[in-house]
Amino acid sequence: VALLTTAQRPNYYAVAQQSTGKLIVVGRDSYADNLDPATIRGWKIRRYHINGSLDTGFGSNGVVTLFGDYEDWREDEPLDVAIGANDRIYISGRVFSPEQSGGGGKGNKKNNSNASLVGRFTLVCLLVDGAPDGDFGTDGVVQRDFADNTGGPVASSVLIDGDGQIVVGGFASMPYDVEVAARGKNKTRIATRNIERVFLVRYNTDGTPDTSFGDGGVFIDEGTADGESTTAERMQIRGLRELPDGAYAALVWSRPYDGGGAGLESNQVRRYEDDGSRASGSVLADEDGNPRHVNTFAIDSQGRVLLGINEWNATTETYDASVACYDGGSLDTSYGVNGYREIYDDAPGDLYVYYGSVVVAGDALRIGCALLSSTDPVNSWDALVVGLDSDGDFDPNYGSGGSSEPILSAD
């Protein structure tokens, strides 16, 4: 186990492994009062050797810094990473840049009252040594907007499919007519509001859109679980995987729009075909209407969907972690207990499933969790990795009865 940390208090969002076994870790550094903000702004891409040490031959002493040119640097975020041919590194996320609002000249990078920062869909390709791939996009970078987009699009997920093409999932705010409260008792009216919609974009290896996919390389999904259009749900893609038959699966978070962001959230895994379409019966997993947070998911060799879930336990007043298994759009009740496997029964505190923390080897599952002590939540937390077999039982050949010993501890 290597403690991947720096004086800049890094926030790691995603990790991928190159063919050499080295790990690419992407994130951003957190502000600290004793550090110069100019040194920690932007995307941070780090590479680690197999032994956990920083690979100083990558980028500048093991780190590649991208973007972060503006004072609102906290919003520049690399959200996902994938490894392509020749160990090229593809990173998706968002980058904020000035948008002119009102008079005045070109927006200054700092403290210009006429300029507001707007997020942009950003996809980056780096060569194996961390240098920008000059054959991809413009100096290794692709940025784009969408028609009718009223809020910065976010490239939240990326994968390299079996054909070597780059598939990006994300979300953007777009104008829709919704029913809102009006003056007077029990009255409503129709008003235009900006609501997040999800999209997929597929790129060729040179960064140009694959026009055989969707509409000019883009598919915007405006439908609910049954495929019918809705204007009353916010939606975000929070994970992307390739299915065994070459189609794509996306973890879609949604919440009813009520103007204030409240409402019971839903989590679905939706199937998108290789041509960018979404057919009927495309919901591969559905935690609709349940107070559960689906933080990550994976596809096993049978095409089953495995969800990493957090759920509030009102009895113990702690968060529990579990794995749910779906097959053909329905819970596989032969998995675990009626389709679920609770990770840690009677855990002494909150147990969280990490984002992007599920790894599948064949049909065996490895899932990373964080355990926060209920008696000392400030100073005591542990990280553990849990192994499950294809039936949802704890894998006796992994760790201690299916669970590793805590691998990090603040005690």
CSV table of C-alpha atoms in Angstrom, one decimal, residues 37-225:
chain,number,residue,atom,x,y,z
A,37,PRO,CA,-2.2,29.2,-5.0
A,38,ALA,CA,-0.4,29.6,-8.4
A,39,THR,CA,1.5,26.3,-7.7
A,40,ILE,CA,-1.6,24.2,-7.1
A,41,ARG,CA,-4.1,25.4,-9.6
A,42,GLY,CA,-5.3,23.2,-12.5
A,43,TRP,CA,-5.5,19.6,-13.4
A,44,LYS,CA,-2.8,17.4,-11.7
A,45,ILE,CA,-1.8,14.1,-13.4
A,46,ARG,CA,0.6,12.0,-11.5
A,47,ARG,CA,2.3,8.7,-12.4
A,48,TYR,CA,3.4,6.1,-9.8
A,49,HIS,CA,5.7,3.1,-10.2
A,50,ILE,CA,4.4,-0.3,-9.3
A,51,ASN,CA,6.1,0.1,-5.9
A,52,GLY,CA,4.1,3.2,-5.2
A,53,SER,CA,6.8,5.8,-5.6
A,54,LEU,CA,6.3,8.8,-7.8
A,55,ASP,CA,7.7,8.3,-11.3
A,56,THR,CA,9.9,11.4,-11.7
A,57,GLY,CA,10.4,10.7,-15.4
A,58,PHE,CA,6.8,11.6,-16.1
A,59,GLY,CA,6.0,15.2,-16.8
A,60,SER,CA,7.9,17.5,-14.3
A,61,ASN,CA,9.2,15.3,-11.5
A,62,GLY,CA,6.2,13.0,-11.8
A,63,VAL,CA,3.5,15.5,-12.3
A,64,VAL,CA,1.8,17.1,-15.3
A,65,THR,CA,-0.2,20.3,-14.6
A,66,LEU,CA,-2.8,21.4,-17.1
A,67,PHE,CA,-5.0,24.6,-17.2
A,68,GLY,CA,-5.6,26.5,-13.9
A,69,ASP,CA,-5.0,29.8,-15.6
A,70,TYR,CA,-7.7,31.7,-13.7
A,71,GLU,CA,-8.4,32.7,-10.1
A,72,ASP,CA,-11.4,30.4,-9.8
A,73,TRP,CA,-9.0,27.5,-10.2
A,74,ARG,CA,-11.0,25.3,-7.8
A,75,GLU,CA,-13.5,24.5,-10.6
A,76,ASP,CA,-10.9,23.1,-13.1
A,77,GLU,CA,-11.4,19.4,-12.5
A,78,PRO,CA,-10.1,16.2,-14.3
A,79,LEU,CA,-12.9,13.7,-13.6
A,80,ASP,CA,-11.9,10.5,-15.3
A,81,VAL,CA,-8.9,8.8,-17.1
A,82,ALA,CA,-8.5,6.0,-19.6
A,83,ILE,CA,-5.5,4.4,-21.2
A,84,GLY,CA,-5.4,3.9,-25.0
A,85,ALA,CA,-3.1,2.4,-27.6
A,86,ASN,CA,0.7,2.9,-26.9
A,87,ASP,CA,-0.2,3.8,-23.3
A,88,ARG,CA,-1.7,7.2,-24.4
A,89,ILE,CA,-3.5,8.9,-21.5
A,90,TYR,CA,-7.0,10.3,-22.1
A,91,ILE,CA,-8.4,12.6,-19.4
A,92,SER,CA,-11.9,14.1,-19.4
A,93,GLY,CA,-13.3,16.9,-17.2
A,94,ARG,CA,-14.1,20.6,-17.2
A,95,VAL,CA,-12.1,23.7,-17.5
A,96,PHE,CA,-13.3,27.2,-16.8
A,97,SER,CA,-12.5,30.2,-19.0
A,98,PRO,CA,-13.8,33.7,-19.3
A,99,GLU,CA,-17.0,34.6,-21.0
A,100,GLN,CA,-17.5,38.2,-21.8
A,101,SER,CA,-20.6,39.8,-20.1
A,102,GLY,CA,-21.1,43.4,-20.9
A,103,GLY,CA,-18.8,46.0,-22.3
A,104,GLY,CA,-15.1,46.3,-22.1
A,105,GLY,CA,-12.3,44.6,-23.9
A,106,LYS,CA,-11.1,41.0,-23.9
A,107,GLY,CA,-11.6,39.4,-20.5
A,108,ASN,CA,-8.5,39.6,-18.3
A,109,LYS,CA,-7.4,36.4,-16.6
A,110,LYS,CA,-7.6,37.9,-13.2
A,111,ASN,CA,-10.1,40.2,-11.5
A,112,ASN,CA,-11.9,41.4,-14.6
A,113,SER,CA,-15.4,42.5,-13.6
A,114,ASN,CA,-16.6,42.2,-17.2
A,115,ALA,CA,-15.7,38.5,-17.5
A,116,SER,CA,-17.4,35.5,-15.9
A,117,LEU,CA,-15.9,32.1,-15.9
A,118,VAL,CA,-17.9,29.4,-17.8
A,119,GLY,CA,-17.1,25.7,-17.7
A,120,ARG,CA,-16.2,23.8,-20.9
A,121,PHE,CA,-16.2,20.2,-21.9
A,122,THR,CA,-12.5,19.2,-22.1
A,123,LEU,CA,-10.8,16.1,-23.3
A,124,VAL,CA,-7.0,15.8,-23.2
A,125,CYS,CA,-4.6,13.2,-24.7
A,126,LEU,CA,-1.1,12.8,-23.4
A,127,LEU,CA,1.7,10.7,-24.7
A,128,VAL,CA,3.3,8.0,-22.5
A,129,ASP,CA,5.9,10.5,-21.1
A,130,GLY,CA,3.2,13.1,-20.2
A,131,ALA,CA,3.7,15.4,-23.2
A,132,PRO,CA,0.6,16.6,-25.1
A,133,ASP,CA,-0.2,14.4,-28.1
A,134,GLY,CA,0.2,16.9,-31.0
A,135,ASP,CA,-1.8,14.5,-33.3
A,136,PHE,CA,-4.9,14.8,-31.1
A,137,GLY,CA,-7.2,17.8,-31.3
A,138,THR,CA,-5.3,21.1,-30.9
A,139,ASP,CA,-2.0,20.4,-29.1
A,140,GLY,CA,-3.6,17.4,-27.4
A,141,VAL,CA,-6.8,19.2,-26.3
A,142,VAL,CA,-10.4,19.0,-27.5
A,143,GLN,CA,-13.0,21.4,-26.1
A,144,ARG,CA,-16.6,21.8,-27.3
A,145,ASP,CA,-20.0,23.2,-26.6
A,146,PHE,CA,-23.5,22.0,-27.6
A,147,ALA,CA,-26.4,23.6,-29.3
A,148,ASP,CA,-28.8,25.3,-26.9
A,149,ASN,CA,-26.3,24.7,-24.1
A,150,THR,CA,-26.8,27.4,-21.4
A,151,GLY,CA,-24.4,26.0,-18.8
A,152,GLY,CA,-20.9,24.7,-19.1
A,153,PRO,CA,-20.9,21.1,-20.4
A,154,VAL,CA,-19.0,18.6,-18.2
A,155,ALA,CA,-17.0,15.6,-19.6
A,156,SER,CA,-17.5,13.4,-16.6
A,157,SER,CA,-16.5,10.0,-17.9
A,158,VAL,CA,-14.2,8.5,-20.6
A,159,LEU,CA,-13.5,5.1,-22.0
A,160,ILE,CA,-11.5,3.6,-24.9
A,161,ASP,CA,-13.7,1.0,-26.6
A,162,GLY,CA,-12.8,-2.2,-28.3
A,163,ASP,CA,-12.2,-0.4,-31.6
A,164,GLY,CA,-9.8,2.1,-30.0
A,165,GLN,CA,-12.3,5.0,-30.3
A,166,ILE,CA,-12.7,7.5,-27.4
A,167,VAL,CA,-16.2,7.7,-25.9
A,168,VAL,CA,-17.0,10.5,-23.5
A,169,GLY,CA,-20.1,10.8,-21.3
A,170,GLY,CA,-21.2,14.0,-19.6
A,171,PHE,CA,-24.0,16.5,-18.9
A,172,ALA,CA,-24.9,20.0,-19.8
A,173,SER,CA,-27.6,22.5,-18.8
A,174,MET,CA,-30.2,23.2,-21.5
A,175,PRO,CA,-33.4,25.2,-21.6
A,176,TYR,CA,-36.7,23.3,-21.1
A,177,ASP,CA,-40.3,24.4,-20.3
A,178,VAL,CA,-41.3,23.1,-16.8
A,179,GLU,CA,-44.3,23.5,-14.6
A,180,VAL,CA,-43.5,25.9,-11.6
A,181,ALA,CA,-45.5,27.4,-8.8
A,182,ALA,CA,-47.5,30.6,-9.6
A,183,ARG,CA,-49.1,33.2,-7.5
A,184,GLY,CA,-52.4,32.1,-6.0
A,185,LYS,CA,-53.4,29.0,-4.2
A,186,ASN,CA,-52.5,25.7,-5.9
A,187,LYS,CA,-51.7,27.5,-9.2
A,188,THR,CA,-48.9,26.6,-11.6
A,189,ARG,CA,-47.4,28.1,-14.7
A,190,ILE,CA,-45.0,27.0,-17.5
A,191,ALA,CA,-41.6,28.6,-17.3
A,192,THR,CA,-38.3,28.0,-19.1
A,193,ARG,CA,-35.6,26.7,-16.8
A,194,ASN,CA,-32.1,25.3,-17.4
A,195,ILE,CA,-32.0,21.6,-16.6
A,196,GLU,CA,-29.1,19.2,-16.9
A,197,ARG,CA,-29.2,16.6,-19.7
A,198,VAL,CA,-26.8,13.8,-20.4
A,199,PHE,CA,-24.8,13.1,-23.6
A,200,LEU,CA,-22.3,10.8,-25.2
A,201,VAL,CA,-19.7,11.9,-27.7
A,202,ARG,CA,-17.4,9.5,-29.7
A,203,TYR,CA,-14.1,10.6,-31.1
A,204,ASN,CA,-11.6,9.2,-33.6
A,205,THR,CA,-8.0,8.8,-32.4
A,206,ASP,CA,-7.1,12.2,-33.9
A,207,GLY,CA,-9.7,14.0,-31.8
A,208,THR,CA,-12.3,14.5,-34.6
A,209,PRO,CA,-15.9,13.5,-33.9
A,210,ASP,CA,-16.9,10.1,-35.2
A,211,THR,CA,-19.8,11.2,-37.5
A,212,SER,CA,-21.2,7.6,-37.7
A,213,PHE,CA,-22.2,8.0,-34.0
A,214,GLY,CA,-25.4,9.8,-33.1
A,215,ASP,CA,-25.8,13.2,-34.7
A,216,GLY,CA,-22.4,14.2,-36.0
A,217,GLY,CA,-20.7,12.3,-33.2
A,218,VAL,CA,-23.1,13.3,-30.4
A,219,PHE,CA,-26.1,11.7,-28.8
A,220,ILE,CA,-28.1,13.8,-26.3
A,221,ASP,CA,-30.4,11.7,-24.1
A,222,GLU,CA,-33.5,13.5,-23.0
A,223,GLY,CA,-35.5,10.5,-21.9
A,224,THR,CA,-36.5,8.9,-18.7
A,225,ALA,CA,-36.4,5.2,-17.8
